[in-house]
PDB file of C-alpha atoms in Angstrom:
ATOM      1  CA  PRO E  28       3.030  13.485  18.606  1.00 35.00           C
ATOM      2  CA  SER E  29       0.460  12.660  15.950  1.00 41.00           C
ATOM      3  CA  PRO E  30       1.625  13.001  12.321  1.00 42.00           C
ATOM      4  CA  LEU E  31      -1.874  14.240  11.470  1.00 46.00           C
ATOM      5  CA  PRO E  32      -3.059  17.870  11.833  1.00 42.00           C
ATOM      6  CA  PRO E  33      -5.292  18.644  14.823  1.00 40.00           C
ATOM      7  CA  PRO E  34      -8.972  17.997  14.188  1.00 39.00           C
ATOM      8  CA  ALA E  35     -11.553  20.641  13.395  1.00 40.00           C
ATOM      9  CA  SER E  36     -15.348  20.537  13.084  1.00 37.00           C
ATOM     10  CA  PRO E  37     -16.372  21.118   9.457  1.00 37.00           C
ATOM     11  CA  GLU E  38     -20.046  21.966   9.045  1.00 36.00           C
ATOM     12  CA  THR E  39     -21.437  19.728   6.380  1.00 37.00           C
ATOM     13  CA  GLY E  40     -25.137  19.833   7.077  1.00 38.00           C
ATOM     14  CA  MET E  41     -25.032  16.044   7.654  1.00 39.00           C
ATOM     15  CA  PRO E  42     -26.547  14.587  10.866  1.00 40.00           C
ATOM     16  CA  GLU E  43     -23.410  13.734  12.804  1.00 46.00           C
ATOM     17  CA  THR E  44     -21.530  14.035  16.069  1.00 49.00           C
ATOM     18  CA  MET E  45     -17.891  15.063  16.210  1.00 61.00           C
ATOM     19  CA  THR E  46     -15.241  13.805  18.584  1.00 82.00           C
ATOM     20  CA  ARG E  47     -11.525  13.083  18.417  1.00 87.00           C
ATOM     21  CA  LEU E  48     -10.009   9.649  17.905  1.00 93.00           C
ATOM     22  CA  PRO E  49      -6.484   8.467  18.747  1.00 92.00           C
ATOM     23  CA  GLY E  50      -4.007   9.628  16.125  1.00 92.00           C
ATOM     24  CA  GLY E  51      -5.715  12.994  15.561  1.00 91.00           C
ATOM     25  CA  TRP E  52      -8.684  11.899  13.433  1.00 95.00           C
ATOM     26  CA  SER E  53     -12.050  13.650  13.770  1.00 93.00           C
ATOM     27  CA  LEU E  54     -14.941  11.201  14.045  1.00 95.00           C
ATOM     28  CA  VAL E  55     -18.085  11.618  11.955  1.00 93.00           C
ATOM     29  CA  ALA E  56     -20.504   9.169  13.571  1.00 93.00           C
ATOM     30  CA  GLN E  57     -23.706   8.210  11.773  1.00 91.00           C
ATOM     31  CA  ASP E  58     -26.418   5.618  12.258  1.00 89.00           C
ATOM     32  CA  GLU E  59     -27.024   4.503   8.678  1.00 88.00           C
ATOM     33  CA  VAL E  60     -25.445   5.426   5.341  1.00 90.00           C
ATOM     34  CA  THR E  61     -25.402   4.009   1.829  1.00 88.00           C
ATOM     35  CA  SER E  62     -21.660   3.519   2.320  1.00 90.00           C
ATOM     36  CA  THR E  63     -19.055   5.195   4.483  1.00 93.00           C
ATOM     37  CA  MET E  64     -16.986   5.805   1.321  1.00 93.00           C
ATOM     38  CA  HIS E  65     -19.807   7.872  -0.181  1.00 91.00           C
ATOM     39  CA  ALA E  66     -20.380   9.669   3.120  1.00 92.00           C
ATOM     40  CA  ALA E  67     -16.669  10.493   3.421  1.00 93.00           C
ATOM     41  CA  ARG E  68     -16.561  11.834  -0.124  1.00 91.00           C
ATOM     42  CA  ASP E  69     -19.592  14.070   0.625  1.00 90.00           C
ATOM     43  CA  HIS E  70     -18.029  15.246   3.884  1.00 90.00           C
ATOM     44  CA  LEU E  71     -14.786  16.138   2.133  1.00 88.00           C
ATOM     45  CA  ARG E  72     -16.607  17.998  -0.625  1.00 83.00           C
ATOM     46  CA  ASP E  73     -18.893  19.972   1.697  1.00 72.00           C
ATOM     47  CA  GLY E  74     -16.430  20.773   4.477  1.00 65.00           C
ATOM     48  CA  PRO E  75     -14.791  24.208   4.230  1.00 55.00           C
ATOM     49  CA  ASP E  76     -11.284  23.225   5.362  1.00 59.00           C
ATOM     50  CA  ALA E  77     -11.264  19.492   5.846  1.00 68.00           C
ATOM     51  CA  VAL E  78      -8.880  17.836   8.281  1.00 83.00           C
ATOM     52  CA  PRO E  79      -8.224  14.094   8.630  1.00 92.00           C
ATOM     53  CA  PHE E  80     -11.434  12.408   9.689  1.00 94.00           C
ATOM     54  CA  CYS E  81     -13.156   9.051  10.033  1.00 96.00           C
ATOM     55  CA  VAL E  82     -16.741   8.286   9.034  1.00 94.00           C
ATOM     56  CA  GLN E  83     -18.223   5.426  11.032  1.00 94.00           C
ATOM     57  CA  ALA E  84     -21.740   4.059  10.517  1.00 92.00           C
ATOM     58  CA  GLN E  85     -23.716   1.540  12.523  1.00 90.00           C
ATOM     59  CA  MET E  86     -25.029   0.125   9.257  1.00 86.00           C
ATOM     60  CA  GLN E  87     -24.452   0.438   5.499  1.00 82.00           C
ATOM     61  CA  THR E  88     -27.227  -0.213   3.004  1.00 82.00           C
ATOM     62  CA  GLY E  89     -24.866  -0.285   0.001  1.00 68.00           C
ATOM     63  CA  GLY E  90     -21.441  -1.205   1.314  1.00 63.00           C
ATOM     64  CA  TYR E  91     -18.989  -2.312  -1.353  1.00 57.00           C
ATOM     65  CA  GLY E  92     -15.447  -3.518  -1.856  1.00 56.00           C
ATOM     66  CA  ARG E  93     -13.098  -3.815  -4.817  1.00 60.00           C
ATOM     67  CA  GLU E  94     -14.780  -3.840  -8.213  1.00 58.00           C
ATOM     68  CA  GLY E  95     -18.062  -2.898  -6.538  1.00 54.00           C
ATOM     69  CA  ARG E  96     -18.469  -6.278  -4.819  1.00 63.00           C
ATOM     70  CA  LEU E  97     -21.138  -6.423  -2.114  1.00 60.00           C
ATOM     71  CA  TRP E  98     -19.958  -6.024   1.473  1.00 59.00           C
ATOM     72  CA  GLN E  99     -22.620  -7.075   3.977  1.00 56.00           C
ATOM     73  CA  SER E 100     -22.774  -4.404   6.672  1.00 64.00           C
ATOM     74  CA  PRO E 101     -25.216  -5.268   9.473  1.00 73.00           C
ATOM     75  CA  LYS E 102     -25.241  -3.533  12.839  1.00 81.00           C
ATOM     76  CA  GLY E 103     -22.606  -4.797  15.223  1.00 86.00           C
ATOM     77  CA  ASN E 104     -19.773  -5.026  12.694  1.00 92.00           C
ATOM     78  CA  LEU E 105     -17.197  -2.332  11.979  1.00 94.00           C
ATOM     79  CA  HIS E 106     -17.794  -0.140   8.931  1.00 92.00           C
ATOM     80  CA  LEU E 107     -15.738   3.010   8.520  1.00 94.00           C
ATOM     81  CA  THR E 108     -13.743   5.189   6.154  1.00 96.00           C
ATOM     82  CA  PHE E 109     -10.680   7.219   7.102  1.00 97.00           C
ATOM     83  CA  ALA E 110      -9.826  10.258   4.967  1.00 96.00           C
ATOM     84  CA  CYS E 111      -6.627  12.303   4.927  1.00 95.00           C
ATOM     85  CA  PRO E 112      -4.315  14.137   2.521  1.00 94.00           C
ATOM     86  CA  LEU E 113      -2.481  11.654   0.335  1.00 94.00           C
ATOM     87  CA  PRO E 114       0.894  11.082   2.065  1.00 94.00           C
ATOM     88  CA  VAL E 115       2.659   9.757  -1.056  1.00 94.00           C
ATOM     89  CA  PRO E 116       2.725  10.671  -4.773  1.00 93.00           C
ATOM     90  CA  LEU E 117      -0.518   9.824  -6.564  1.00 92.00           C
ATOM     91  CA  ALA E 118       1.134   7.047  -8.599  1.00 92.00           C
ATOM     92  CA  GLU E 119       2.081   5.285  -5.364  1.00 94.00           C
ATOM     93  CA  ALA E 120      -1.360   5.572  -3.745  1.00 94.00           C
ATOM     94  CA  PRO E 121      -2.380   1.923  -4.410  1.00 92.00           C
ATOM     95  CA  LEU E 122       0.599   0.776  -2.345  1.00 94.00           C
ATOM     96  CA  LEU E 123      -0.940   2.355   0.752  1.00 96.00           C
ATOM     97  CA  SER E 124      -3.212  -0.689   1.017  1.00 94.00           C
ATOM     98  CA  PRO E 125      -0.426  -2.738   2.670  1.00 95.00           C
ATOM     99  CA  CYS E 126       0.121   0.131   5.130  1.00 96.00           C
ATOM    100  CA  VAL E 127      -3.547  -0.056   6.064  1.00 96.00           C
ATOM    101  CA  ALA E 128      -3.391  -3.838   6.327  1.00 95.00           C
ATOM    102  CA  LEU E 129      -0.454  -3.581   8.732  1.00 96.00           C
ATOM    103  CA  ALA E 130      -2.436  -1.150  10.884  1.00 96.00           C
ATOM    104  CA  LEU E 131      -5.396  -3.502  10.885  1.00 95.00           C
ATOM    105  CA  ILE E 132      -3.225  -6.441  11.928  1.00 94.00           C
ATOM    106  CA  GLN E 133      -1.855  -4.343  14.797  1.00 95.00           C
ATOM    107  CA  ALA E 134      -5.347  -3.281  15.873  1.00 96.00           C
ATOM    108  CA  LEU E 135      -6.622  -6.867  15.822  1.00 95.00           C
ATOM    109  CA  GLU E 136      -3.672  -8.054  17.888  1.00 94.00           C
ATOM    110  CA  ASP E 137      -4.135  -5.191  20.363  1.00 94.00           C
ATOM    111  CA  CYS E 138      -7.842  -5.955  20.791  1.00 95.00           C
ATOM    112  CA  CYS E 139      -7.936  -9.736  20.428  1.00 93.00           C
ATOM    113  CA  GLY E 140      -4.483 -10.882  21.487  1.00 90.00           C
ATOM    114  CA  ARG E 141      -1.468 -11.983  19.477  1.00 82.00           C
ATOM    115  CA  ALA E 142      -2.578 -15.611  19.517  1.00 81.00           C
ATOM    116  CA  MET E 143      -5.168 -14.825  16.836  1.00 81.00           C
ATOM    117  CA  ARG E 144      -2.448 -14.276  14.199  1.00 83.00           C
ATOM    118  CA  PRO E 145      -4.478 -13.073  11.187  1.00 89.00           C
ATOM    119  CA  LEU E 146      -2.870 -13.353   7.745  1.00 90.00           C
ATOM    120  CA  LEU E 147      -2.756 -10.855   4.901  1.00 92.00           C
ATOM    121  CA  LYS E 148      -3.787 -11.669   1.356  1.00 89.00           C
ATOM    122  CA  TRP E 149      -2.833  -9.418  -1.554  1.00 90.00           C
ATOM    123  CA  PRO E 150      -3.991  -6.821  -2.137  1.00 83.00           C
ATOM    124  CA  ASN E 151      -6.539  -5.957   0.546  1.00 85.00           C
ATOM    125  CA  ASP E 152      -7.844  -8.914   2.565  1.00 89.00           C
ATOM    126  CA  VAL E 153      -7.299  -9.987   6.169  1.00 92.00           C
ATOM    127  CA  LEU E 154      -7.841 -13.691   6.790  1.00 90.00           C
ATOM    128  CA  LEU E 155      -8.488 -15.987   9.712  1.00 90.00           C
ATOM    129  CA  PRO E 156      -8.679 -19.759   9.392  1.00 85.00           C
ATOM    130  CA  GLY E 157     -11.996 -20.321   7.726  1.00 81.00           C
ATOM    131  CA  GLY E 158     -12.226 -17.172   5.635  1.00 88.00           C
ATOM    132  CA  LYS E 159     -11.993 -13.432   5.209  1.00 88.00           C
ATOM    133  CA  VAL E 160     -12.525 -11.374   8.354  1.00 92.00           C
ATOM    134  CA  ALA E 161     -11.774  -7.883   7.023  1.00 92.00           C
ATOM    135  CA  GLY E 162     -11.380  -5.965   3.784  1.00 91.00           C
ATOM    136  CA  ILE E 163      -9.774  -2.692   2.711  1.00 94.00           C
ATOM    137  CA  LEU E 164     -10.722  -0.321  -0.095  1.00 94.00           C
ATOM    138  CA  LEU E 165      -8.725   2.731  -1.243  1.00 95.00           C
ATOM    139  CA  GLU E 166      -9.973   5.594  -3.416  1.00 94.00           C
ATOM    140  CA  THR E 167      -8.239   8.872  -4.182  1.00 94.00           C
ATOM    141  CA  VAL E 168     -10.054  12.197  -4.409  1.00 93.00           C
ATOM    142  CA  PRO E 169      -8.566  15.124  -6.376  1.00 88.00           C
ATOM    143  CA  ARG E 170      -9.042  18.603  -4.902  1.00 80.00           C
ATOM    144  CA  GLU E 171      -9.452  21.916  -6.667  1.00 77.00           C
ATOM    145  CA  GLY E 172      -7.246  24.978  -6.458  1.00 74.00           C
ATOM    146  CA  GLY E 173      -3.949  23.135  -6.484  1.00 74.00           C
ATOM    147  CA  ARG E 174      -4.652  21.453  -3.160  1.00 78.00           C
ATOM    148  CA  PRO E 175      -3.212  17.958  -2.610  1.00 82.00           C
ATOM    149  CA  ALA E 176      -5.328  14.927  -3.406  1.00 91.00           C
ATOM    150  CA  TRP E 177      -6.876  12.995  -0.542  1.00 94.00           C
ATOM    151  CA  VAL E 178      -7.167   9.272   0.031  1.00 96.00           C
ATOM    152  CA  LEU E 179     -10.260   7.498   1.330  1.00 96.00           C
ATOM    153  CA  ILE E 180      -9.525   4.317   3.264  1.00 97.00           C
ATOM    154  CA  GLY E 181     -12.529   2.060   3.681  1.00 95.00           C
ATOM    155  CA  VAL E 182     -12.324  -0.745   6.233  1.00 95.00           C
ATOM    156  CA  GLY E 183     -14.888  -3.402   7.054  1.00 93.00           C
ATOM    157  CA  VAL E 184     -14.413  -5.973   9.822  1.00 94.00           C
ATOM    158  CA  ASN E 185     -16.710  -8.884  10.626  1.00 92.00           C
ATOM    159  CA  LEU E 186     -17.127  -8.890  14.369  1.00 93.00           C
ATOM    160  CA  PHE E 187     -20.106 -11.199  13.842  1.00 90.00           C
ATOM    161  CA  PRO E 188     -20.781 -13.707  11.060  1.00 83.00           C
ATOM    162  CA  PRO E 189     -22.441 -12.248   7.935  1.00 75.00           C
ATOM    163  CA  PRO E 190     -26.241 -12.666   7.976  1.00 66.00           C
ATOM    164  CA  ASN E 191     -26.375 -14.106   4.440  1.00 68.00           C
ATOM    165  CA  PRO E 192     -23.179 -16.091   3.848  1.00 64.00           C
ATOM    166  CA  GLU E 193     -24.635 -17.778   0.773  1.00 62.00           C
ATOM    167  CA  ALA E 194     -24.649 -14.364  -0.965  1.00 59.00           C
ATOM    168  CA  ILE E 195     -20.896 -13.929  -0.513  1.00 66.00           C
ATOM    169  CA  PRO E 196     -18.612 -15.413  -3.206  1.00 58.00           C
ATOM    170  CA  TYR E 197     -15.904 -16.338  -0.666  1.00 74.00           C
ATOM    171  CA  PRO E 198     -15.735 -17.920   2.813  1.00 81.00           C
ATOM    172  CA  ALA E 199     -16.197 -15.377   5.609  1.00 85.00           C
ATOM    173  CA  ALA E 200     -14.837 -15.469   9.158  1.00 88.00           C
ATOM    174  CA  SER E 201     -15.697 -13.389  12.217  1.00 90.00           C
ATOM    175  CA  LEU E 202     -13.937 -12.236  15.368  1.00 93.00           C
ATOM    176  CA  ARG E 203     -16.654 -13.673  17.617  1.00 91.00           C
ATOM    177  CA  ALA E 204     -16.157 -17.123  16.134  1.00 88.00           C
ATOM    178  CA  TRP E 205     -12.545 -16.901  17.281  1.00 88.00           C
ATOM    179  CA  GLY E 206     -13.341 -15.759  20.794  1.00 91.00           C
ATOM    180  CA  CYS E 207     -12.649 -12.054  20.384  1.00 92.00           C
ATOM    181  CA  SER E 208     -15.239  -9.897  22.169  1.00 92.00           C
ATOM    182  CA  ALA E 209     -13.879  -6.487  21.094  1.00 93.00           C
ATOM    183  CA  ASP E 210     -16.607  -3.951  20.321  1.00 94.00           C
ATOM    184  CA  PRO E 211     -16.591  -1.667  17.246  1.00 94.00           C
ATOM    185  CA  ALA E 212     -15.486   1.449  19.164  1.00 95.00           C
ATOM    186  CA  THR E 213     -12.515  -0.294  20.771  1.00 96.00           C
ATOM    187  CA  LEU E 214     -11.358  -1.747  17.470  1.00 96.00           C
ATOM    188  CA  ARG E 215     -11.920   1.594  15.695  1.00 96.00           C
ATOM    189  CA  ASP E 216      -9.756   3.450  18.215  1.00 97.00           C
ATOM    190  CA  ALA E 217      -6.976   0.882  17.999  1.00 97.00           C
ATOM    191  CA  LEU E 218      -7.061   1.096  14.203  1.00 97.00           C
ATOM    192  CA  ALA E 219      -7.067   4.912  14.219  1.00 97.00           C
ATOM    193  CA  ALA E 220      -3.941   4.958  16.385  1.00 97.00           C
ATOM    194  CA  ALA E 221      -2.118   2.338  14.327  1.00 97.00           C
ATOM    195  CA  LEU E 222      -3.103   3.885  10.993  1.00 97.00           C
ATOM    196  CA  SER E 223      -1.717   7.300  11.921  1.00 96.00           C
ATOM    197  CA  ARG E 224       1.646   5.549  12.282  1.00 96.00           C
ATOM    198  CA  THR E 225       1.651   3.122   9.359  1.00 96.00           C
ATOM    199  CA  LEU E 226       0.618   5.765   6.814  1.00 96.00           C
ATOM    200  CA  GLN E 227       3.929   7.483   7.593  1.00 95.00           C
ATOM    201  CA  LEU E 228       6.036   4.375   6.957  1.00 95.00           C
ATOM    202  CA  PRO E 229       6.725   5.005   3.237  1.00 95.00           C
ATOM    203  CA  LEU E 230       8.229   8.443   3.896  1.00 93.00           C
ATOM    204  CA  ARG E 231       9.912   7.637   7.195  1.00 94.00           C
ATOM    205  CA  CYS E 232      11.265   4.153   6.423  1.00 93.00           C
ATOM    206  CA  GLY E 233      10.765   3.645   2.690  1.00 93.00           C
ATOM    207  CA  TRP E 234       8.604   1.215   0.756  1.00 94.00           C
ATOM    208  CA  ALA E 235      11.103  -1.583   1.382  1.00 92.00           C
ATOM    209  CA  ALA E 236      10.167  -1.546   5.062  1.00 93.00           C
ATOM    210  CA  VAL E 237       6.473  -1.643   4.184  1.00 95.00           C
ATOM    211  CA  LEU E 238       6.981  -4.592   1.833  1.00 94.00           C
ATOM    212  CA  SER E 239       9.095  -6.490   4.355  1.00 93.00           C
ATOM    213  CA  ARG E 240       6.509  -6.094   7.108  1.00 94.00           C
ATOM    214  CA  TRP E 241       3.647  -7.029   4.785  1.00 93.00           C
ATOM    215  CA  LEU E 242       5.428 -10.184   3.569  1.00 93.00           C
ATOM    216  CA  ALA E 243       6.013 -11.226   7.181  1.00 91.00           C
ATOM    217  CA  CYS E 244       2.231 -11.138   7.732  1.00 91.00           C
ATOM    218  CA  ALA E 245       1.471 -13.073   4.532  1.00 88.00           C
ATOM    219  CA  SER E 246       3.217 -16.319   5.396  1.00 68.00           C
ATOM    220  CA  GLY E 247       2.034 -19.185   3.225  1.00 71.00           C
ATOM    221  CA  GLN E 248       0.344 -16.882   0.704  1.00 71.00           C
ATOM    222  CA  GLU E 249       2.899 -17.555  -2.053  1.00 80.00           C
ATOM    223  CA  GLU E 250       0.794 -16.176  -4.897  1.00 81.00           C
ATOM    224  CA  GLY E 251       0.014 -13.039  -2.938  1.00 82.00           C
ATOM    225  CA  GLN E 252       3.649 -12.572  -2.000  1.00 85.00           C
ATOM    226  CA  GLN E 253       4.655 -12.721  -5.667  1.00 90.00           C
ATOM    227  CA  SER E 254       1.941 -10.183  -6.542  1.00 89.00           C
ATOM    228  CA  ALA E 255       3.199  -7.871  -3.811  1.00 90.00           C
ATOM    229  CA  LEU E 256       6.795  -8.120  -5.014  1.00 90.00           C
ATOM    230  CA  LYS E 257       5.666  -7.272  -8.545  1.00 90.00           C
ATOM    231  CA  ALA E 258       3.573  -4.303  -7.379  1.00 89.00           C
ATOM    232  CA  PHE E 259       6.439  -2.847  -5.367  1.00 91.00           C
ATOM    233  CA  SER E 260       9.106  -3.512  -8.023  1.00 88.00           C
ATOM    234  CA  GLY E 261       8.667  -0.174  -9.774  1.00 76.00           C
ATOM    235  CA  VAL E 262       8.752   2.037  -6.694  1.00 76.00           C
ATOM    236  CA  SER E 263      11.892   4.117  -6.424  1.00 56.00           C
ATOM    237  CA  ARG E 264      12.048   3.986  -2.645  1.00 54.00           C
ATOM    238  CA  VAL E 265      12.295   0.183  -2.609  1.00 54.00           C
ATOM    239  CA  GLU E 266      15.981  -0.624  -2.431  1.00 49.00           C
ATOM    240  CA  SER E 267      17.277  -3.568  -4.420  1.00 40.00           C
TER     241      SER E 267
END
């Protein structure tokens, strides 16, 4: 059974279609948005009784990553934001990024085969030989009336090479360059299913299990591994 509540159809006044994804997420599908993070925040604010959902857009005109860095978002790539009640205390919310990364690794392996073997880089990058293929962005949203805070989980994946690589301050990779022909919908569904599981890892297995799995996917990233160990060092559910 899904750990997420069953989906509903909030009326937000936004042009959208609603369907259900694996893992219990409701899909908010749009053609073009400034960013899926902004669209998810608007959807959460305007919906009467929001349930876990995913905003997916064919194109973003103002996609961004950490520290507001540009994320090129042409049609054909995967741009989406998942939103759900925060499953951990607010102080631990940043540590959900490794949970998302683990879900993304699983989705990539399910769709592209285990031979691809992407690597994780702290805190929110997924790498293939040659550069960054995917990025993760987390933002928390407080709610009024004593309701629990929510977390927005932005994910961007390069299925195709970026159109303007010279405008990106880091090397970029793509799934197509590595022979993976998965389409955005297939990858989205695989990620939705995996994410519904990995977001439960901290409560079901503890942060130690999350850290161990993340480190196993960050082989060779010594600096990132040390950063991860430092970030997790203050969490009570990480056993010494």
